[in-house]
Coordinates of C-alpha atoms and ligand atoms in Angstrom, one line a residue:
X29 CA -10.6 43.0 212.1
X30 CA -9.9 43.2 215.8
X31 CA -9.5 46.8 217.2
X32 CA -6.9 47.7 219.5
X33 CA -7.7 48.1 223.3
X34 CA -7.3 51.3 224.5
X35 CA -6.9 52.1 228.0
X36 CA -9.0 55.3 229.5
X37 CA -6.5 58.1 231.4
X38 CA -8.6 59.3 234.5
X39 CA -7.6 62.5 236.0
X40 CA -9.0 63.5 239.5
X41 CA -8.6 67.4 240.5
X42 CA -8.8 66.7 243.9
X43 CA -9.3 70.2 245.3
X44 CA -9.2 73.1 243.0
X45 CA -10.1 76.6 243.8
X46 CA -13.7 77.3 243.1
X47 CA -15.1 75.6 245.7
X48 CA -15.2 76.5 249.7
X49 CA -14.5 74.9 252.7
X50 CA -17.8 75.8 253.5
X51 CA -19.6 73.7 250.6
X52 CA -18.2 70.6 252.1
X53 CA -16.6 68.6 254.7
X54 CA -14.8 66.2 252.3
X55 CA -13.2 68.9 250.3
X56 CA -9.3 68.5 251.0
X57 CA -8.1 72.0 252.3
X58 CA -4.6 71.4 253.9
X59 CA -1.4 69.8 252.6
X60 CA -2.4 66.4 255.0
X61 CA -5.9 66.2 253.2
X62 CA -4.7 66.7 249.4
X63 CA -2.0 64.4 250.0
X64 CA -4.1 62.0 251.5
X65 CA -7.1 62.5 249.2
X66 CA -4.7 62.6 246.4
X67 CA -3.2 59.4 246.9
X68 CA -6.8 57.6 247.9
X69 CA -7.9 58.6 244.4
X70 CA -4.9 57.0 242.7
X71 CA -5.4 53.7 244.6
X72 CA -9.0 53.6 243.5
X73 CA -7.7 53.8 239.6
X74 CA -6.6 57.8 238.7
X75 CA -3.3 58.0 237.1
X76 CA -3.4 61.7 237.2
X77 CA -4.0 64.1 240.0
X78 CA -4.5 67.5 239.2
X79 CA -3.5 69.7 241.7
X80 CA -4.3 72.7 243.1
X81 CA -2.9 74.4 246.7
X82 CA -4.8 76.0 249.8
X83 CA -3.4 78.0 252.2
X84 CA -3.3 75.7 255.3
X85 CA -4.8 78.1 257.5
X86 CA -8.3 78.8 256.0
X87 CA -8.3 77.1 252.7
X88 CA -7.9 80.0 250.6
X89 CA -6.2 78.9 246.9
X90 CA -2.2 79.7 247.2
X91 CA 0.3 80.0 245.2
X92 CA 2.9 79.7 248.3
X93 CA 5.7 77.4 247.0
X94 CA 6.4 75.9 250.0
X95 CA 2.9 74.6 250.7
X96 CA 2.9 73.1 246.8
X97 CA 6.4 71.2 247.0
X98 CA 5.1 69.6 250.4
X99 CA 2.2 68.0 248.9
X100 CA 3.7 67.4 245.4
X101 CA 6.7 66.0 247.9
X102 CA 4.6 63.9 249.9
X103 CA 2.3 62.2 247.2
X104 CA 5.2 61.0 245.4
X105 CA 6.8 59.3 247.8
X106 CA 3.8 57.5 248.4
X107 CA 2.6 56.7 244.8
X108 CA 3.7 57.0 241.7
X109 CA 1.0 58.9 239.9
X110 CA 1.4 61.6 237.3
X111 CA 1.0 64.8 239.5
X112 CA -0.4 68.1 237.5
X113 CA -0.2 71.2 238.9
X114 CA -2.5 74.4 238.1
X115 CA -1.4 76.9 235.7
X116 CA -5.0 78.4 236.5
X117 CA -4.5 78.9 240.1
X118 CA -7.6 81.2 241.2
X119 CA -9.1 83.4 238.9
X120 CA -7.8 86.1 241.1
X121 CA -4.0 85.3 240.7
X122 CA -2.0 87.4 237.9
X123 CA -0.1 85.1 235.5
X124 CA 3.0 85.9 237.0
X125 CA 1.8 84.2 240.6
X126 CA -0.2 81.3 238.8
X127 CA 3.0 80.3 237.2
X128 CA 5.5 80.4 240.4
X129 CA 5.3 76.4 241.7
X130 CA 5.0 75.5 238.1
X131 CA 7.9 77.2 237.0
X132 CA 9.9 75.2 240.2
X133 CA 8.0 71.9 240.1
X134 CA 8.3 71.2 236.6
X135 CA 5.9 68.8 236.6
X136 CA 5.4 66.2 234.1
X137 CA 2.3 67.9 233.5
X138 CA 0.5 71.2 233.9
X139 CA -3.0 72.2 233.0
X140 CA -3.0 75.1 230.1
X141 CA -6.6 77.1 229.8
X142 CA -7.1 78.3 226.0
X143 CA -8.9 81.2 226.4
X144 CA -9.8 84.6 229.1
X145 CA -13.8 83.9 229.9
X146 CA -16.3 84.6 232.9
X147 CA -16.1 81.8 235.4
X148 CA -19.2 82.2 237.4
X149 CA -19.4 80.5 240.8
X150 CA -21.5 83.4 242.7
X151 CA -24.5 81.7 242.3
X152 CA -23.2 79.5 244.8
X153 CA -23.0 82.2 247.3
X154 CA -26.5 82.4 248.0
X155 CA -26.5 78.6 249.0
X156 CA -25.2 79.2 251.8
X157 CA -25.6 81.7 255.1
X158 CA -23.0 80.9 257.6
X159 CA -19.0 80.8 256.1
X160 CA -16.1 78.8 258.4
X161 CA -14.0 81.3 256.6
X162 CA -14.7 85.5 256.0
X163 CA -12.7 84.9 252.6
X164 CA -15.3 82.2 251.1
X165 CA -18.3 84.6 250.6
X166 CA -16.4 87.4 248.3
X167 CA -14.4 85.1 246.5
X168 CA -17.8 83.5 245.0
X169 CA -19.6 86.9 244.4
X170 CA -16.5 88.5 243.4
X171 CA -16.6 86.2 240.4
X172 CA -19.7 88.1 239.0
X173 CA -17.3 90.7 237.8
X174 CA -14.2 89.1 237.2
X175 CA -12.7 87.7 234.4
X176 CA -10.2 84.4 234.3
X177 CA -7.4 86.0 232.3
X178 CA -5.5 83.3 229.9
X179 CA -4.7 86.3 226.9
X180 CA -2.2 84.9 223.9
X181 CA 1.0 86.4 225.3
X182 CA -0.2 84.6 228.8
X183 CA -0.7 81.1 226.9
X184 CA 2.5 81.9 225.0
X185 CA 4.6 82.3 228.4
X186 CA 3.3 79.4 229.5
X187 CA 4.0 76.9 226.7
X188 CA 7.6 78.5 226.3
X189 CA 8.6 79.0 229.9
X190 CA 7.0 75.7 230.9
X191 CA 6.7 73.6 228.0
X192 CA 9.6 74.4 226.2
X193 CA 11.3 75.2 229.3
X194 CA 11.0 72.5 231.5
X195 CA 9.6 69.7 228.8
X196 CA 6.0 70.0 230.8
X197 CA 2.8 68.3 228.5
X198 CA -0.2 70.3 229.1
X199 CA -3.7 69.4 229.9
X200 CA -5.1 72.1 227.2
X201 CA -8.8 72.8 228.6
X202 CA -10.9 74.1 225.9
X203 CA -14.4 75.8 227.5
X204 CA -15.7 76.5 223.9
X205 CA -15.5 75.6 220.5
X206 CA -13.0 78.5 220.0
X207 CA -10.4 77.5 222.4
X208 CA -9.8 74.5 220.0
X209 CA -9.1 76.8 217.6
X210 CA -6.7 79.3 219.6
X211 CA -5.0 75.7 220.0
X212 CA -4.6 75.0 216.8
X213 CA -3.2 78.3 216.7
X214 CA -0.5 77.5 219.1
X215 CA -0.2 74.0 217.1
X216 CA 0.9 75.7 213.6
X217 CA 3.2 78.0 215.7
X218 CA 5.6 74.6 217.0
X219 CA 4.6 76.4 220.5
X220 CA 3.1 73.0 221.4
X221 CA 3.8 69.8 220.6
X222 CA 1.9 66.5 219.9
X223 CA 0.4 64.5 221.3
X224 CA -1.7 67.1 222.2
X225 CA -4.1 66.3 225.4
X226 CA -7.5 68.3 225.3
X227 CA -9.7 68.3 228.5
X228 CA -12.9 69.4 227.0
X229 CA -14.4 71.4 229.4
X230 CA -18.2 71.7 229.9
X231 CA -20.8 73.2 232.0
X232 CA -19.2 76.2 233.4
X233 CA -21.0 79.3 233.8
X234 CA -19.3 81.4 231.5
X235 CA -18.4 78.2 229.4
X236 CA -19.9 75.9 226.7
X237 CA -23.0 74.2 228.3
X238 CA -23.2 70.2 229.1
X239 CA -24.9 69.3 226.2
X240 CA -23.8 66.0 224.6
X241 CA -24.2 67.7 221.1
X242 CA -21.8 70.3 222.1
X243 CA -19.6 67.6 222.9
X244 CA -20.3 65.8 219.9
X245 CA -19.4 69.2 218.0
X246 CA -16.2 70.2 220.0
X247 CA -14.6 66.0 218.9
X248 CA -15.7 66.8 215.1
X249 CA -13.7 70.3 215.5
X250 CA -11.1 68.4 217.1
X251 CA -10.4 65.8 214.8
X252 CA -10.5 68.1 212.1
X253 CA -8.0 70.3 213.3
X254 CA -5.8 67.6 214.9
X255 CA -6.5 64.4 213.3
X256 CA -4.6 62.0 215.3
X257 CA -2.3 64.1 217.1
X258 CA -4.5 64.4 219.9
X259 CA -5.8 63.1 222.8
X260 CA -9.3 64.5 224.8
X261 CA -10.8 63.9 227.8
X262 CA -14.1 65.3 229.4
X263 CA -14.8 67.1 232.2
X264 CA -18.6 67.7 233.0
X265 CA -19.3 70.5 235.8
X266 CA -21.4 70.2 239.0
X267 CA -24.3 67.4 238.2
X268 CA -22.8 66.6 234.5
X269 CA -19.4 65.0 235.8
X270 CA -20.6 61.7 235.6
X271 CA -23.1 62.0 232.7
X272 CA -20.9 63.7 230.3
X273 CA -18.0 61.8 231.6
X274 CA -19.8 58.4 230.3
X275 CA -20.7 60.0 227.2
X276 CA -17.2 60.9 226.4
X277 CA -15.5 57.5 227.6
X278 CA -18.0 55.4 225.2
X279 CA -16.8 58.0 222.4
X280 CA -13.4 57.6 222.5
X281 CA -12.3 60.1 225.1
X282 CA -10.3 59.6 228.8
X283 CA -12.4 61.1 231.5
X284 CA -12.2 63.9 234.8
X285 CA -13.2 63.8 237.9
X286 CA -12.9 65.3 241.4
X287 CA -14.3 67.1 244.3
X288 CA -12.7 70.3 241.9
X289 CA -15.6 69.9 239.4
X290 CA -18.1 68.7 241.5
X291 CA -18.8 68.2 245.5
X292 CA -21.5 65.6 244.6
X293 CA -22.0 61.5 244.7
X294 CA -25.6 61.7 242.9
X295 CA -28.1 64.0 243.6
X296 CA -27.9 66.2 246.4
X297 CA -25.4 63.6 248.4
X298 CA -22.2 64.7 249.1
X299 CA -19.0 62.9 248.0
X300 CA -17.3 61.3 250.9
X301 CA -13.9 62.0 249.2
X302 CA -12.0 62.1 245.7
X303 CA -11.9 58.6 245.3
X304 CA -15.0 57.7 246.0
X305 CA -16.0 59.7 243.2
X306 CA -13.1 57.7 241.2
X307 CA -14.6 54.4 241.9
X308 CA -17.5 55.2 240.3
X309 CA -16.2 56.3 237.3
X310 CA -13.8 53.4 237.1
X311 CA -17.2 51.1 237.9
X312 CA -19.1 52.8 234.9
X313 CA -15.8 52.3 232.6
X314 CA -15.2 48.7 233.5
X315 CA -18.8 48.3 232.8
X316 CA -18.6 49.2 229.7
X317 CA -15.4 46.6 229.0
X318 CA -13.4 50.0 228.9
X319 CA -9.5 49.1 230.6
X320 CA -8.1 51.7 233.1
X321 CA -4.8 53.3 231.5
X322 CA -2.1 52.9 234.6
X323 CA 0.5 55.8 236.0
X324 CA 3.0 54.3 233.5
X325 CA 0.6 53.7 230.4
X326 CA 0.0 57.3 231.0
X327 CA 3.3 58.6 230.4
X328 CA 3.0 56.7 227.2
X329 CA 0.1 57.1 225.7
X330 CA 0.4 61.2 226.0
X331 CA 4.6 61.0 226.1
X332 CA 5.2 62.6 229.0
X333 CA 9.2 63.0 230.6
X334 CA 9.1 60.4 233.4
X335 CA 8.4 61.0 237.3
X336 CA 12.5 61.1 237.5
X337 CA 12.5 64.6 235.7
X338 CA 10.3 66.8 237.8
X339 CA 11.5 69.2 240.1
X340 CA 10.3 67.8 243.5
Ligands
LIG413 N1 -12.1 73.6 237.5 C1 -11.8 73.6 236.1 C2 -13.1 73.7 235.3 C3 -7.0 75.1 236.0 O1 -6.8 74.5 237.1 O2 -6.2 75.5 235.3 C4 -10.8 74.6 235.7 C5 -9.4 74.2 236.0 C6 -8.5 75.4 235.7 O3 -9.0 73.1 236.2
LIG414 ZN1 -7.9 73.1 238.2

């Protein structure tokens, strides 16, 4: 028998808030730049842009809701892509400031992390010996001894202030094989509901490594604890975006990318920008007769409220 097509959701982060302006040129840093970046990478083929802010002035991650509405704002009115805004912000933020622009946006999605963990990015400090910003140095080596805070009562605010709140689907990343579990946790609870969308998350320091076994691992988990009430995706860190992005797609799985996870276009070349890191996943999917899920096949295949229901 035939098997259905099925189209491949790819998300780009366009900016995030682990790298520096310092690491590259391409990264977007103000509103202009993600909005411009962000709507480059949905031309080339993304159909969701996850989104993080910088504070205009020296690209330092914000959680200022006036910078965030402008971009979320101004890519809409250009495209119509599914915008997803940070619930991560910067490990540094409290909850409380992670989940301001959420709580107003009320996007159609918002990314959920299932666990507190290390996030080490200090070993990136030492690349480096001149900053464009004072800021950029501490927040890498401050990471050494911080920890990214996502408890259950922060998880649990979340899905109920902003799930059941303001009818926002999650992009649940899972760093290890135990955030699965905590999700199924949160499943059995009615705090979430299907279909569930699972960015499995690897190659972090601090996370599961970029192993395609672990990958392998985290689906069995998965389907075993959600069966078909869920959808994944994989993101692969630093040199494993593409890599471990292929691996997923030819499993089953929608794919990441962006200048968030990694800076790079192949080894030791800088990406010129977000999309250009989106045309070569889309190249490797259509490649491999894989179809690329549109904006609107999206919002279907993971059920999400429509672009007319968001608060920008
Ligand atoms: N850069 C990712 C590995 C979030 O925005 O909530 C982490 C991330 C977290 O995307
Ligand atoms: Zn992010």
């Amino acid at each position: 028998m035939k098997k259905a097509s099925r189209k491949v959701i790819i998300t780009c982060a366009v900016t995030g808030a682990g790298h520096t302006p310092t690491m590259s040129p391409h990264l977007p840093v103000t509103p202009s730049d993600i909005v411009a970046q962000a709507v480059g990478a949905a031309q080339a083929g993304a159909s969701i842009i996850h989104l993080h802010a910088r504070d205009p002035k020296d690209g330092r991650p914000t959680s200022d809701v006036n910078v965030w509405l402008d971009i979320l704002q101004r890519i809409k009115q250009q495209c119509d892509v599914v915008l997803n805004t940070t619930t991560g912000g910067s490990t540094f933020m409290p909850i409380e400031q992670r989940l301001i622009a959420p709580l107003r946006a009320k996007p159609e999605v918002a990314s959920l992390n299932m666990g507190s963990m290390n996030f080490g990015s200090y070993m990136m400090a030492d690349k480096y010996t001149e900053w464009k910003f004072d800021w950029e140095y501490n927040h890498l080596e401050g990471s050494r001894d911080a920890v990214f805070r996502n408890t259950f009562k922060d998880i649990e605010t979340i899905l109920e202030q902003l799930g059941k709140g303001c009818g926002t689907k999650f992009e649940c990343e899972c760093y290890d094989v135990g955030h699965l579990y905590t999700l199924a946790h949160f499943l059995d609870r009615h705090l979430i509901e299907p279909p569930l969308f699972i960015q499995m998350v690897l190659g972090t320091l601090g996370g599961i490594g970029a192993d395609p076994e672990n990958l392998v691992h985290m689906k069995r988990i998965a389907d075993k604890l959600f069966g078909d009430q869920y959808q994944w995706s994989v993101l692969g860190a630093g040199k494993n975006q593409m890599p471990l992005a292929t691996i997923g797609a030819t499993m089953g799985s929608h794919v990441r990318v962006g200048l968030e996870d990694s800076l790079y276009a192949g080894r030791g070349k800088l990406a010129q920008s977000n999309a250009e890191q989106v045309r070569t996943i889309r190249s490797i999917l259509e490649s491999l007769s894989l179809e690329i899920a549109t904006p609107d096949e999206t919002r279907s295949i993971l059920k999400l409220k429509g672009a007319a229901q968001v608060g920008f």
